[in-house]
C-alpha positions as CSV (number, residue, x, y, z in Angstrom):
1,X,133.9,140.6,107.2
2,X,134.0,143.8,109.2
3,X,130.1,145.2,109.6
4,X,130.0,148.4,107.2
5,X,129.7,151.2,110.2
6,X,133.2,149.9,111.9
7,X,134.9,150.2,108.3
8,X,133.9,154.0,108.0
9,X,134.7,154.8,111.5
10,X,138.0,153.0,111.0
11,X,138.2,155.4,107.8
12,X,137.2,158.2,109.4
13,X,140.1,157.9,112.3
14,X,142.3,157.8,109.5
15,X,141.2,160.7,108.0
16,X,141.2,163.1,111.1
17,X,145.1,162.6,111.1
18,X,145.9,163.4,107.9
19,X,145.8,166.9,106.0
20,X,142.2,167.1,104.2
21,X,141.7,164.9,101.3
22,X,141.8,167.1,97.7
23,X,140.4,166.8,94.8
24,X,140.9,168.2,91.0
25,X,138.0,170.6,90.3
26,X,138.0,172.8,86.5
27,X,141.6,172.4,86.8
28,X,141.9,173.6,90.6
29,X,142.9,171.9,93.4
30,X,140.0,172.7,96.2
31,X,139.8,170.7,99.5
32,X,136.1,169.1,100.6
33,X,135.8,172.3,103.4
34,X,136.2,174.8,100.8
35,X,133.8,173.2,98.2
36,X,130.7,174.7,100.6
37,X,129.1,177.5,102.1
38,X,129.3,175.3,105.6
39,X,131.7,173.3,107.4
40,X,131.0,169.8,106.7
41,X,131.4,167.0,109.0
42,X,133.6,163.9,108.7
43,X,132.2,162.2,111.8
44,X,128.8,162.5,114.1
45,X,131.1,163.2,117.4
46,X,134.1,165.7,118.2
47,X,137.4,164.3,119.2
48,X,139.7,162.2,117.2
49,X,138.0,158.8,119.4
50,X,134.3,160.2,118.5
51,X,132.5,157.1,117.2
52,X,129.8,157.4,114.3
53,X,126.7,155.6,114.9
54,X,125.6,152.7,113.3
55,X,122.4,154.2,112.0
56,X,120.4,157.7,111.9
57,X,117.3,158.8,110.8
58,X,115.7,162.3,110.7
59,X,112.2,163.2,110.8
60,X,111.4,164.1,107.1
61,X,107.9,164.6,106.6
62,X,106.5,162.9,103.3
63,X,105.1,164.7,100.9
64,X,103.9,163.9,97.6
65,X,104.1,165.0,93.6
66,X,101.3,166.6,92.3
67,X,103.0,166.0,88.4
68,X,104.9,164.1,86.5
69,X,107.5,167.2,86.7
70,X,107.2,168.3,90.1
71,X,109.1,166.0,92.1
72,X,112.4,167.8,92.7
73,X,109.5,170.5,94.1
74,X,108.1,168.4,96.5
75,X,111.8,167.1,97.5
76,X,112.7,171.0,98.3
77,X,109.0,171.2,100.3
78,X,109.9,168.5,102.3
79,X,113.7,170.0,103.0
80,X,112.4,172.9,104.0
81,X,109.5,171.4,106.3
82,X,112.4,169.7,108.3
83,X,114.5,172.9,108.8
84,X,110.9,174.8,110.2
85,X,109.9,176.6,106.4
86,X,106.4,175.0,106.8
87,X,104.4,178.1,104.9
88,X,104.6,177.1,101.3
89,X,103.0,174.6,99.1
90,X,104.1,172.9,96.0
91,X,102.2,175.6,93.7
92,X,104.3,178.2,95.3
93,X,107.5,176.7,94.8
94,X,106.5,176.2,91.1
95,X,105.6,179.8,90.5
96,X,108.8,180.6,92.6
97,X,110.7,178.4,89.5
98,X,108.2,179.7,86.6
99,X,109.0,176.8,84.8
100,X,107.8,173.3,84.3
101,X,111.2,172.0,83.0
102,X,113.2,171.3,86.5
103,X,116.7,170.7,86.6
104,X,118.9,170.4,89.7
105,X,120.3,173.8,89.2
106,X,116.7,175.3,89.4
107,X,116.4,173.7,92.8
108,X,119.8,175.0,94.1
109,X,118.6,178.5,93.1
110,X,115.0,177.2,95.2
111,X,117.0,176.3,97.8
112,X,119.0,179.7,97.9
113,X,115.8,181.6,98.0
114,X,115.3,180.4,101.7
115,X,118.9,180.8,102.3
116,X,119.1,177.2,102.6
117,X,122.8,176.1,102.8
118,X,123.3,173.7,100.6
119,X,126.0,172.4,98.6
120,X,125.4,171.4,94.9
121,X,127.7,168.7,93.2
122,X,127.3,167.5,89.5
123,X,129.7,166.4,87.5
124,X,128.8,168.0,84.4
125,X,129.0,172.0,84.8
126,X,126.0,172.9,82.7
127,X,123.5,171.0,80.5
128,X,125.0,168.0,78.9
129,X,124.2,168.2,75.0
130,X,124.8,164.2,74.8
131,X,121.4,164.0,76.2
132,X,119.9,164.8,73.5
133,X,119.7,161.1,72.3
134,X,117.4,160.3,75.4
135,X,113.8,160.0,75.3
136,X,113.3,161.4,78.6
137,X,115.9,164.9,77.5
138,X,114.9,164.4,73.4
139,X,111.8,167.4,73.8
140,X,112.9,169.7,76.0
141,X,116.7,169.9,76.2
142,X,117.0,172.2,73.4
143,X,115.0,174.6,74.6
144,X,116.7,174.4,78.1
145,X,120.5,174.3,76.5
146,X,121.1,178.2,77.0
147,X,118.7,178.7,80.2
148,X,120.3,176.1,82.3
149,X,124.4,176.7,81.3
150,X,122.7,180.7,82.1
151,X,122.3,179.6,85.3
152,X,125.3,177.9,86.0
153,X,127.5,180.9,84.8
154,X,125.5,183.2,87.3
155,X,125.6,181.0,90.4
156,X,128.5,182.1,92.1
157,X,126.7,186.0,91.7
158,X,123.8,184.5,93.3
159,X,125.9,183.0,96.2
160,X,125.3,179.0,95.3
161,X,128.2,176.9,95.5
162,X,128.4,174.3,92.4
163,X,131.3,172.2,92.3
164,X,132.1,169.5,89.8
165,X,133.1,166.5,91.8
166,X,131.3,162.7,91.7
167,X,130.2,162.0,95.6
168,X,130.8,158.3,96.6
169,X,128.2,156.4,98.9
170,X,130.5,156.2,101.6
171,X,130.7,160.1,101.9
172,X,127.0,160.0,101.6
173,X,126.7,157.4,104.1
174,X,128.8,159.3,106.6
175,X,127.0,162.7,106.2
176,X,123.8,160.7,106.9
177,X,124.7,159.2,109.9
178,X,126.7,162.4,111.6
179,X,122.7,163.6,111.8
180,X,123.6,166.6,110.2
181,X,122.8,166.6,106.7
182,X,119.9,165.8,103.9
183,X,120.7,165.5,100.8
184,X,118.4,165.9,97.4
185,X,119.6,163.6,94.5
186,X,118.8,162.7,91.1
187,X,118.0,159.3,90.5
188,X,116.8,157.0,87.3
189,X,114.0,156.0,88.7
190,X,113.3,153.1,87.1
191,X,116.6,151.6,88.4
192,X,115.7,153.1,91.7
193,X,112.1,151.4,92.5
194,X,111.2,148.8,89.8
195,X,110.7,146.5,92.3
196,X,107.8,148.7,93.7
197,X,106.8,150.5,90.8
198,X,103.2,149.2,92.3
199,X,103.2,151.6,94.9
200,X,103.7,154.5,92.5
201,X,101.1,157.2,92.5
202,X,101.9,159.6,90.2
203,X,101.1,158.8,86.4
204,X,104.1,158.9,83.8
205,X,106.2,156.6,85.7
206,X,105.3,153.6,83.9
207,X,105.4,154.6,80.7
208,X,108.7,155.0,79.7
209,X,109.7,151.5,80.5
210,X,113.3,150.5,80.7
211,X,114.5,154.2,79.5
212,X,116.1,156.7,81.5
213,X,113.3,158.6,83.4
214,X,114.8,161.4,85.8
215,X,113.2,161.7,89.0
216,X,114.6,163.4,92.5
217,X,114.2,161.6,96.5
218,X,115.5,162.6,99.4
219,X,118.2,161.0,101.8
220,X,117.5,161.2,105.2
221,X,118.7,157.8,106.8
222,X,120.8,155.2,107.0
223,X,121.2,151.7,108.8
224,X,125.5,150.6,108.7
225,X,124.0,146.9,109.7
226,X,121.7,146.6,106.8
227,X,123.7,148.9,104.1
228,X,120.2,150.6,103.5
229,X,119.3,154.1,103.3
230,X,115.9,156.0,103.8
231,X,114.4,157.7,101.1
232,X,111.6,160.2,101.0
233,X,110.2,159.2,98.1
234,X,107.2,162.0,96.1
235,X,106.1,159.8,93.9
236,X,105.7,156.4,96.3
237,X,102.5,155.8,98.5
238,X,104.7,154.8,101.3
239,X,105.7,157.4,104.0
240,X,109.2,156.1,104.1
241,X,111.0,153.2,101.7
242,X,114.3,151.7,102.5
243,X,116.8,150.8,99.2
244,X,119.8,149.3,99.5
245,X,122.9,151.3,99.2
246,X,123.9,149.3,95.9
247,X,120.7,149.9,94.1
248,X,120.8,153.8,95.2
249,X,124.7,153.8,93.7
250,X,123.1,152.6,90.6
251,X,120.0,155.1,90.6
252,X,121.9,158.1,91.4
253,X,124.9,157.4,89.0
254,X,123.0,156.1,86.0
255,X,123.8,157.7,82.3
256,X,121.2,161.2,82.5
257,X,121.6,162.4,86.2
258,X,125.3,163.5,85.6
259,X,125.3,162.1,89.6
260,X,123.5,164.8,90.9
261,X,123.5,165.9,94.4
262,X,122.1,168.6,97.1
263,X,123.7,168.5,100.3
264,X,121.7,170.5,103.0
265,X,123.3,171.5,106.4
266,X,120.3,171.4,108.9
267,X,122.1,173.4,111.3
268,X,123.1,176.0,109.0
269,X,119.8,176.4,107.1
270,X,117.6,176.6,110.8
271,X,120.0,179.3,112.0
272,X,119.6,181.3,108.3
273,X,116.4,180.5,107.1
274,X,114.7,183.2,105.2
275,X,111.9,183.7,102.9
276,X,111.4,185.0,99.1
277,X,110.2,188.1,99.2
């Protein structure tokens, strides 16, 4: 069995001679370049021969939830620590949101504040009434309904780029490794780190069991040899946890998440970076 890394470059060789893959998007056809406000990668080299490595790893400093809510704040601290944005806290960032009840979309419009280029794909535009039956969703989704499908319908005004499109781990797994890109994603955390729910600082976590409990971590790493990625994880103790790819592909696309991602250029974001006035 061919080692993971040789099957993506093998992929990826194939893909450089073709036209760009589409896909169907609210009924248009959109290829993957136009989906974001940058250029985005296929491979870590230049040249149809480049050869991706086998593994990559950025230097992500950890940082850690203060609440049970905050962690898709500490996610966007630690994003913008890595692109040089080292001035702000956690309690900035939530009176930045002014609200306690984070979705993705709040982040992307975070994230836009710094003129951080980042590409946000979901595949539910909006808030997803079926929530509703979830414990995690039950108490606040109907107060967030309007706000949140609000902010969707302004975010091409406010120049964020939301595109409806599921993201599959090998995508993922060649952004990480062309050393390039971060991404922020929303996990079930309980599928993600049940197995080390020990190390968990943050209060909250345990409580809701086996249900659905939405949490965000950062991607900053892979290893092709293991089939692992590196996490930045708010509410671990650890500085840095490795998952496998199969238990993250579980995490990210569990029923609640609606497979959430933030992709963050590095490059783009250093040469843009901004702050909220």
């Amino acid at each position: 069995m061919w080692p993971v890394y040789l099957l993506l470059n093998k992929i990826l060789k194939t893909e450089e001679e073709r036209k760009e893959k589409v896909f169907e998007s609210g009924g248009d056809h959109m290829s993957v370049a136009e989906c974001c406000p940058f250029h985005i990668s296929s491979n870590h080299g230049t040249g149809r021969n480049a050869v991706m490595p086998s593994s990559c790893f950025l230097e992500v400093p950890h940082i850690n939830q203060l609440f049970s809510w905050d962690c898709g704040l500490a996610c966007v601290l630690m994003a913008l620590a890595t692109i040089g944005i080292n001035d702000y806290s956690i309690q900035d960032l939530a009176e930045l949101c002014a609200t306690t009840s984070i979705w993705t979309v709040d982040l992307a419009y975070l994230l836009q504040k710094f003129s951080v280029s980042c590409c946000y794909f979901t595949v539910t535009f909006g808030a997803n009434p079926k929530y509703s039956v979830e414990t995690y969703y039950k108490e606040q989704l109907p107060n967030d309904l309007g706000r949140v499908d609000m902010l969707f319908q302004k975010a091409v005004e406010a120049g964020i780029s939301i595109k409806c499109r599921s993201i599959g781990q090998e995508e993922i797994c060649k952004w990480i490794l062309s050393g390039k890109y971060i991404a922020i994603a929303l996990v079930d955390q309980y599928k993600l780190s049940h197995y080390w729910l020990g190390d968990v600082i943050v209060s909250g976590f345990h409580e809701s069991a086996t249900h659905y409990t939405g949490h965000y971590i950062l991607i900053c790493g892979y290893d092709a040899g293991k089939d692992e990625f590196e996490i930045r994880d708010p509410a671990s103790s650890r500085k840095r946890d490795r998952i496998s790819s199969r238990c993250l592909e579980e995490a990210r696309k569990s029923f609640g998440t609606d497979e959430d991602l933030l992709l963050i250029s590095l490059e783009e974001s250093r040469k843009q970076k901004s702050y909220p006035v």
